[in-house]
Amino acid sequence: MAALPFSTTCRHSSSPLHHNSKSSFIGFSQRNNIWQLLVITKSISRKSIRKLSVKNVASDEKQELKDPLAKRDTFYEFIPDSASIASSIKFHAEFTTPFSPEKFELNKAFFATAESVRDSLIINWNATNDYYERKNVKLAYYMSMEYLQVLTGFIEAELLGPYAEALTKLGHNLEDVANKEPDAALGNGGLGRLASCFLDSLATLNYPAWGYGLRYKYGLFKQHITRDGQVEVAENWLEMGSPWEILRNDVSYPVKFYGEVIPGPNGSKQWVGGENILAVAYDVPIPGYKTRTTINLRLWSTKVSQEEFDLQAFNSGDHAKAYAVLRNAEKICYVLYPGDESIEGKTLRLKQQYTLCSASLQDIIARFEKRSGKRVNWDTLPDKVVVQMNDTHPTLCIPELIRILIDVKGLSWEKAWNITKRTVAYTNHTILPEALEKWSLTLLQDLLPRHVEIIRMIDEELIHEIISEYGIDDLDVFEQRLKKLRILENIELPSSVMELLSTEETSTVDPVKVIEVEDNDIMATEKEEKKDDDIDDDDDDDEVGEEGQEEDNENLSIEEDTDNKVEVRFKVDPKLPMMVRMANLCVAGGFSVNGVAAIHSKIVKDEVFNEFYELWPEKFQNKTNGVTPRRWIRFCNPDLSKIITKWIGTEDWVTDLEKLAILRKFADNEDLQLEWIEAKRRNKIKVASFLKDKTGYVVNPSAMFDVQVKRIHEYKRQLLNIMGIVYRYKKMKELSAEERREMFVPRVCIFGGKAFATYVQAKRIVKFITDVGATINRDPEIGDLLKVVFVPDYNVSVAEMLIPGSELSQHISTAGMEASGTSNMKFAMNGCILIGTLDGANVEIREEVGEDNFFLFGARAEEIAGLRKERAEGKFVPDPRFEEVKAYVRSGVFGPYNYDELMGSLEGNEGYGRADYFLVGKDFPSYLECQEEVDKAYLDQKRWTKMSILNTAGSYKFSSDRTIHEYARDIWRIEPIELA
């Protein structure tokens, strides 16, 4: 068979993933993804004649009628030589890129090259989906509000050459072209990057799965650093579009807000009126590494149908009114995590979460029905579908699935509730109260009235299960248990529960007196009349004997007190808000709850959800996070990757990270150490060049590169780091030049991360870091001994640059507050040594790399509550060095900005925003002493390099491949399915 041109695209007319030639090329992906995707062409053309099975558009109609999922295969051959690649790029430059035809500049070259790569990628994409449908496999659907998505796969020599050669012929350099791709603004931190690592591993390991998310137009924000600190501007990642995603105009679902609920037959309800929008699908291929499996990430964008446009208002000049409905729908997907200080902001966030849940579940159900054929057995839904909620943002999946099953599909409450409990699973990512979402019942009732009804029913089911398990003999204990377990907070108990409680109270009355009342019809009647009519006059007292009156009054008093006691005990406090606790709903409505690191999962079971754990211990498990080695070593650190491959003797470590452990036996080898040092040096030179371009600061590549890059938050304690730097600077200033050189190891201290726009304290920390840096970096006495650099707009591209060149990485959160952390894994994989507390995955990393190869300091998680209690009692005595630093900051040495509020947060014994809740002062002396140990170790470069090698060797357990295997085995119960 003759080889077809490389740009040939095979289309599946019946596949939901078929290539839409009219698709919008609106943005997605990551700088250099084009390099990564080139490996797909290798899997398509291995040995230059790789054969692919694709659906023939002209397949036998009779066969299609007999078996709608039957496929007849046609085999094509692809030979990605530079000439055919160049032709493909030229074709796309002329016909598909959103640029004018007369020029072939870098942006246009990027789009055309990426389109060329995507042509071949789509074939595997469609084949994978068709194969899953034919086999009717169980699929895992990963639901996340964030994806810091990057397409995986890596450039290899035989592909680099042809693409580089083709672009050279067309007047461009491959690296320059690849660098034109912007980061996708679909996430902010570890939550989103974890989701993307998981998708990479799912595809690479051939697990059947899809991801669902929202397609944010502006993302979180682009961070600028000015004299005033952080400034937020809209992210422009979609400004020119992207070639990776494909708009699916034929895949859209209605999403409703507000309205009212009308009773229907058999317990169903009809949700009518209100605001209606459409969620439209954009699909992004997620290719596996050296496998044909290519799974899908479906992102939802929002709009309204054209009928909603008020043409009459527009023509009459009321343009704002005409566009209002359109803008109201579109803004749902404008910004990741819109500010929620206002009711409008809260409403928008809730709309985002429900849009993700509703559109995704409608899509999942439609796909399940299609695979089921004409007769759908809903009992098999949990056997074919599992929905994994990535944190509490997708919690509304639970009531939404029940709503669809009852109101749309006609199932009973019992069946829908049972199916939902076997379909949905929950990953908890935090113990911070603000991240364990609560929503106002009033807001939910207004926006999603049907869902509030369903949540009330789930809450009632939960309470009855609690009663069934524990009884209600002790109402004090029962009340405390409800405060921990209920989904609804400060909301009246269901009537069915109140009846049980009243009956229970009555049953504790003296049985003799009860019998007397029950046997005396007249007395019972009079008693009821008194209760109903509230009669309490002397005439009635005279009508019964003294003894009878006393007995009657006693019984009456008991019954009245019973009702009153129950109502008083469980009454709603009008001063407190009525809330819905989303994390409790996740635990009650899901079949699995997992933490993301060993210590975090223990805290989840022992503290956060202890009462739930006692009720359902079988639900709880640990799944320590992991990161993809394809992205975080193989691609971002090619120099180190070559060394690893050479000394291990195979490149299989890229998909089997346990092979990194082989490096341990070479850790003392001088040849390996020399190669290791040289690779790190080259990476540091790249970082120094990057910092100069990005910030203007010139740093010495021979200094230690000390890095803390992550979301700016008080619990992550960037404040502890910068205060340690201030102390170091102050001590330097007190010494002569010669003494400074003898006592201090040169350091470049690098920060990066975004503070949420309304998080005032976090923004003060950013301002403080940049002020300290501006002062130190201009100090001629200090010179290259100390530099402080804040890298603006930290994202995946920046991480890929910084991590390979880092030597010390700071993971210094208050113990017990970081669920896992995944950046610590990325740094360790790249031979960077960690300084940190026993928090999150630090605990397990330290165990694997060895205690001597991890710099540990700070209070332990089990000590934190006691330390805060001591602080509240006024027993904390700050270290003199801590007080010295605060006074130095207040002296104005770092500029005119008033840092009283920031320093004040570290003082006092109680009060919001004070009392050093995150224990910076407590851990400060331990931190300084640990940093002295860091300096000593760095002076011995042979020891330091060995530590670096052992960190890489010990990170073998922190691959997302291992994590996904555990999810698939223990939670999702799915099997890998590799295409034939």
XYZ file of N, CA, C and O in Angstrom, residues 247-255 277-282 298-305 358-360 362-363 366:
116
model
N -13.759 21.913 19.153
C -15.111 22.286 19.547
C -16.094 21.240 19.056
O -16.078 20.847 17.894
N -16.961 20.777 19.967
C -18.001 19.812 19.609
C -19.364 20.509 19.645
O -20.065 20.472 20.655
N -19.728 21.151 18.553
C -21.018 21.840 18.518
C -22.191 20.883 18.658
O -23.295 21.291 19.021
N -21.952 19.603 18.373
C -23.028 18.622 18.473
C -23.106 17.994 19.857
O -23.932 17.113 20.091
N -22.251 18.421 20.776
C -22.288 17.891 22.143
C -22.537 19.055 23.092
O -21.622 19.792 23.461
N -23.780 19.252 23.450
C -24.140 20.313 24.385
C -25.311 19.841 25.240
O -26.116 19.010 24.809
N -25.393 20.379 26.445
C -26.444 19.961 27.383
C -27.029 21.186 28.078
O -26.315 22.151 28.381
N -28.340 21.144 28.346
C -28.955 22.258 29.068
C -28.598 22.209 30.550
O -28.522 21.129 31.149
N -28.365 23.361 31.127
C -28.104 23.491 32.562
C -29.044 24.568 33.087
O -29.143 25.645 32.505
N -29.128 27.724 30.409
C -27.936 27.947 29.594
C -27.574 26.637 28.901
O -28.179 25.587 29.157
N -26.581 26.685 28.033
C -26.056 25.488 27.374
C -24.585 25.326 27.730
O -23.825 26.291 27.723
N -24.198 24.100 28.056
C -22.793 23.751 28.234
C -22.334 23.035 26.975
O -22.909 22.016 26.589
N -21.324 23.585 26.318
C -20.835 23.066 25.038
C -19.457 22.440 25.249
O -18.613 22.999 25.946
N -19.224 21.289 24.622
C -18.004 20.522 24.850
C -16.859 20.977 23.956
O -17.037 21.221 22.761
N -15.682 21.064 24.551
C -14.410 21.187 23.834
C -13.551 19.995 24.259
O -13.326 19.796 25.452
N -12.630 16.462 28.432
C -13.752 17.247 27.914
C -13.955 18.463 28.813
O -14.225 18.341 30.012
N -13.832 19.625 28.213
C -13.999 20.893 28.917
C -15.286 21.566 28.466
O -15.608 21.572 27.275
N -16.002 22.146 29.414
C -17.286 22.767 29.111
C -17.161 24.283 29.046
O -16.567 24.914 29.922
N -17.733 24.844 27.988
C -17.897 26.279 27.880
C -19.396 26.579 27.910
O -20.207 25.704 27.594
N -19.777 27.783 28.291
C -21.203 28.083 28.489
C -21.674 29.187 27.558
O -20.943 30.127 27.246
N -22.926 29.035 27.126
C -23.549 30.037 26.264
C -25.058 29.875 26.382
O -25.548 29.030 27.136
N -25.801 30.677 25.624
C -27.253 30.491 25.507
C -27.589 30.358 24.030
O -26.803 30.754 23.160
N -28.747 29.798 23.752
C -29.172 29.667 22.357
C -29.505 31.037 21.802
O -29.796 31.987 22.540
N -23.441 19.028 36.259
C -24.630 18.716 35.472
C -24.274 18.311 34.051
O -24.724 17.270 33.550
N -23.459 19.119 33.371
C -23.105 18.802 31.992
C -22.361 17.480 31.913
O -22.629 16.649 31.034
N -21.425 17.262 32.832
C -20.620 16.035 32.800
C -21.481 14.809 33.047
O -21.352 13.791 32.352
N -24.755 14.476 32.634
C -25.640 14.241 31.486
C -24.886 13.543 30.363
O -25.409 12.641 29.702
N -23.649 13.948 30.163
C -22.824 13.333 29.127
C -22.495 11.883 29.478
O -22.569 10.986 28.629
N -25.580 9.786 28.986
C -25.852 9.585 27.558
C -24.906 8.547 26.970
O -25.319 7.699 26.157
